[in-house]
mmCIF file of C-alpha atoms in Angstrom:
data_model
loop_
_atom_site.group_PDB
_atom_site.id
_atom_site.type_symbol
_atom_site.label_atom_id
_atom_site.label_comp_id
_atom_site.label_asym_id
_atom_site.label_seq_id
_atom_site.Cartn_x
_atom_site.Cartn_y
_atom_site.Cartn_z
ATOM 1 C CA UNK A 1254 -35.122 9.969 43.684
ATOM 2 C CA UNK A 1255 -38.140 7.941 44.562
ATOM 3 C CA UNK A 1256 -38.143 8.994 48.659
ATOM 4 C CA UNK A 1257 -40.855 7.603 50.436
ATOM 5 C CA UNK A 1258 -42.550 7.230 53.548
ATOM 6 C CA UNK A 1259 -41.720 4.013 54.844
ATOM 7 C CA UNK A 1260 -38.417 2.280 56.458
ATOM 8 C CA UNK A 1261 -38.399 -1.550 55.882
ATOM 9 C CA UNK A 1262 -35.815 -3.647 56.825
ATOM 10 C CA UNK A 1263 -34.826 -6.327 54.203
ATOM 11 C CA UNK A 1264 -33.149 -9.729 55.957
ATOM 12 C CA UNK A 1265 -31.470 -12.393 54.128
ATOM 13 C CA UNK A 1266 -31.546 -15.625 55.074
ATOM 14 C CA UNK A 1267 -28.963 -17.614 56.423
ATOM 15 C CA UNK A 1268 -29.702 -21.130 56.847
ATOM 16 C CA UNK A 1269 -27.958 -23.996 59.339
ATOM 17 C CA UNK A 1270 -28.362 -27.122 60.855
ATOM 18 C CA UNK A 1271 -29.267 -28.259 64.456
ATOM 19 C CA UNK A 1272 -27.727 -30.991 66.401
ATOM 20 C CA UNK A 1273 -30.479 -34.017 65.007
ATOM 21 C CA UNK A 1274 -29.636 -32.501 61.472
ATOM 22 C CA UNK A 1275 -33.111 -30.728 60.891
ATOM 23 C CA UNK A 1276 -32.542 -26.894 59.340
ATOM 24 C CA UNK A 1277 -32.777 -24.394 60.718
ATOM 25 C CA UNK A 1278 -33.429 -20.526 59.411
ATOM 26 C CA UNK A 1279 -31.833 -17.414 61.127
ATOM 27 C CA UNK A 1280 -32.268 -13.998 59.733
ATOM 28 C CA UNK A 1281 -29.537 -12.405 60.287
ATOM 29 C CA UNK A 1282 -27.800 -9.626 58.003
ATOM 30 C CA UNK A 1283 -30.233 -6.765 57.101
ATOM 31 C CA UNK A 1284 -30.470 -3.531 55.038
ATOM 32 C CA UNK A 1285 -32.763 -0.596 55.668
ATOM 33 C CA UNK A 1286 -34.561 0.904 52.597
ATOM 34 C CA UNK A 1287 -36.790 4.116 52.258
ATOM 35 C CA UNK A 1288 -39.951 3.962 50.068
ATOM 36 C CA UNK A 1289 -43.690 3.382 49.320
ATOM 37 C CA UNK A 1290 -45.639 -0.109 50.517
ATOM 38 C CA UNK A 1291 -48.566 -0.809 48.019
ATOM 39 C CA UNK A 1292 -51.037 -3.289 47.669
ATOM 40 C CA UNK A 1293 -50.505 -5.227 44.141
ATOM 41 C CA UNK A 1294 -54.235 -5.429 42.714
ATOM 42 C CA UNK A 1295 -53.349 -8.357 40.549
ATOM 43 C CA UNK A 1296 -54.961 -7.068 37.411
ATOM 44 C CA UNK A 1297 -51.715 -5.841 35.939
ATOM 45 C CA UNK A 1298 -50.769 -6.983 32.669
ATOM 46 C CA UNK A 1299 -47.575 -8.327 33.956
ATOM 47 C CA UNK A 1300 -49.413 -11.020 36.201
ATOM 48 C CA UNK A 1301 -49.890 -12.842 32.478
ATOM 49 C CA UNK A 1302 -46.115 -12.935 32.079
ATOM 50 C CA UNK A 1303 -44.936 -13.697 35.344
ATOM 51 C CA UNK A 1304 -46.330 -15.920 38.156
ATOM 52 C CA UNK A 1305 -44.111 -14.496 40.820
ATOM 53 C CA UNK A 1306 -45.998 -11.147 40.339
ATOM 54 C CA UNK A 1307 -49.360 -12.818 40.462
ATOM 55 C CA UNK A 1308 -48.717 -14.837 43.852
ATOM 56 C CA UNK A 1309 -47.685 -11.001 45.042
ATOM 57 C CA UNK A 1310 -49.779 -9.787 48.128
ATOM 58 C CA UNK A 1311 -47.836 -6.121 47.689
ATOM 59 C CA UNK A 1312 -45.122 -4.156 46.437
ATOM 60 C CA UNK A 1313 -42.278 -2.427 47.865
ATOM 61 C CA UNK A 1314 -40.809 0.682 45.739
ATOM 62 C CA UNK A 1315 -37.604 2.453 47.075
ATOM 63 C CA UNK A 1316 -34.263 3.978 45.472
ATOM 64 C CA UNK A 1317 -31.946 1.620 43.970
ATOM 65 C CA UNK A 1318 -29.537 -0.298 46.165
ATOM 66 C CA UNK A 1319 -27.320 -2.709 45.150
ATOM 67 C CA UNK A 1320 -28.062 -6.001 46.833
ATOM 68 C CA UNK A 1321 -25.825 -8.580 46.197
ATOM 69 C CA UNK A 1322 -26.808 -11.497 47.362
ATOM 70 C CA UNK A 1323 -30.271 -10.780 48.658
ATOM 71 C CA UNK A 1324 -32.975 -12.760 46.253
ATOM 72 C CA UNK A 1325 -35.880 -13.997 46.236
ATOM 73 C CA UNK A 1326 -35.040 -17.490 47.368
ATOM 74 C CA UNK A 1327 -33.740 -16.247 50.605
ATOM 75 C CA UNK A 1328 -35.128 -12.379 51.966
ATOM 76 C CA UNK A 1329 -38.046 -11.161 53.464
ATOM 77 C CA UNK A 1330 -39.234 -7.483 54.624
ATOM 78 C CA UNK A 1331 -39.912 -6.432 57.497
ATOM 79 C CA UNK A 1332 -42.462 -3.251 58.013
ATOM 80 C CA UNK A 1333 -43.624 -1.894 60.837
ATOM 81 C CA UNK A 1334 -43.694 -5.523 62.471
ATOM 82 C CA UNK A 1335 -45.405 -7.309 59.602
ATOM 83 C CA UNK A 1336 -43.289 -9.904 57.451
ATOM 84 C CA UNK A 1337 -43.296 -10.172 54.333
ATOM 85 C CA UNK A 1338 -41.730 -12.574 51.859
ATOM 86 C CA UNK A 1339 -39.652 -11.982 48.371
ATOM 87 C CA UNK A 1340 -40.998 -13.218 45.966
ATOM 88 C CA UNK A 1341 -39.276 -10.544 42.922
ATOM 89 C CA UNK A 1342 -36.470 -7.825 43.102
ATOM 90 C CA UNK A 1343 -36.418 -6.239 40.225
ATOM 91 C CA UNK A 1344 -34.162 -3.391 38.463
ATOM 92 C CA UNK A 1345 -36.893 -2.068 35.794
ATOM 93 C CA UNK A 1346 -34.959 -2.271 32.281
ATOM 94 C CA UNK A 1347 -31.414 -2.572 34.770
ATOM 95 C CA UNK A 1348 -31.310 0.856 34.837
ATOM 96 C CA UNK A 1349 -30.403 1.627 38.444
ATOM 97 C CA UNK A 1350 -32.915 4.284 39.377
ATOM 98 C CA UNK A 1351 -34.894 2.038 41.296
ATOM 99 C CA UNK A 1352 -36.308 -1.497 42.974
ATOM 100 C CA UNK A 1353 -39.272 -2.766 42.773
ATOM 101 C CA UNK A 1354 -39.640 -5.397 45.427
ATOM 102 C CA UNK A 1355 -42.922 -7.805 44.908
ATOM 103 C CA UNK A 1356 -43.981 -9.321 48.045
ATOM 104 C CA UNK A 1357 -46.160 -12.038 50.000
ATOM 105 C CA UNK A 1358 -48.001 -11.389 53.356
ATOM 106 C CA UNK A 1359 -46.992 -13.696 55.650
ATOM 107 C CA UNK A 1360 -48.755 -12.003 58.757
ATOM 108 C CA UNK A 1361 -47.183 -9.916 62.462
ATOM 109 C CA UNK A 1362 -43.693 -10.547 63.049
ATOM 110 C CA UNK A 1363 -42.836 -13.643 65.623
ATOM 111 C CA UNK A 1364 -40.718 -11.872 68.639
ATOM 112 C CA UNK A 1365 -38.712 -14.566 69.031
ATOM 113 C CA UNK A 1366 -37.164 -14.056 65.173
ATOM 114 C CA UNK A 1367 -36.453 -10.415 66.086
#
């Protein structure tokens, strides 16, 4: 059990169109997870392997949870009012014992997207 000592909230995306047909994204479905927020000191020997690691601002470490549906493409995190975009869930080795969720800073969270 990894614990932690942070609650982030993950949101998936769910995308639509407005009346002059411009699209428009609404996060809407969400799922709380427990763990530890790091910084990602882009040294790592992974960042030679994989460029959605490198472009990571942080990680996100919690208990496995299965998340169908949420990827990279379309979630963000939300902790303690500061965004964050996906940019890797991953299930080390698909082993289920835990996520390790790479992330971007984006900045404070807009109220109005609340």
């Amino acid at each position: 059990m990894i614990g932690g000592n942070i609650t982030a909230v993950l949101q998936k995306c769910i995308y639509s169109i407005n009346e002059i047909g411009e699209p428009i994204e609404d996060y809407a479905e969400s799922i709380s997870l427990f763990g530890f927020l790091d910084l990602s000191s882009g040294d790592s020997h992974y960042t030679n392997f994989n460029a959605k690691v490198q472009e990571s601002t942080h990680i996100f470490v919690c208990d496995y949870k299965d998340l169908k549906g949420y990827k990279a493409d379309n979630s963000r995190l939300i902790v303690n009012g500061e965004v964050y975009d996906v940019t890797l869930i991953d299930d080390p080795m698909n082993l289920h014992q835990h996520l390790e969720i790479y992330l971007q800073y984006k900045g404070a969270q807009d109220e109005r997207t609340v």
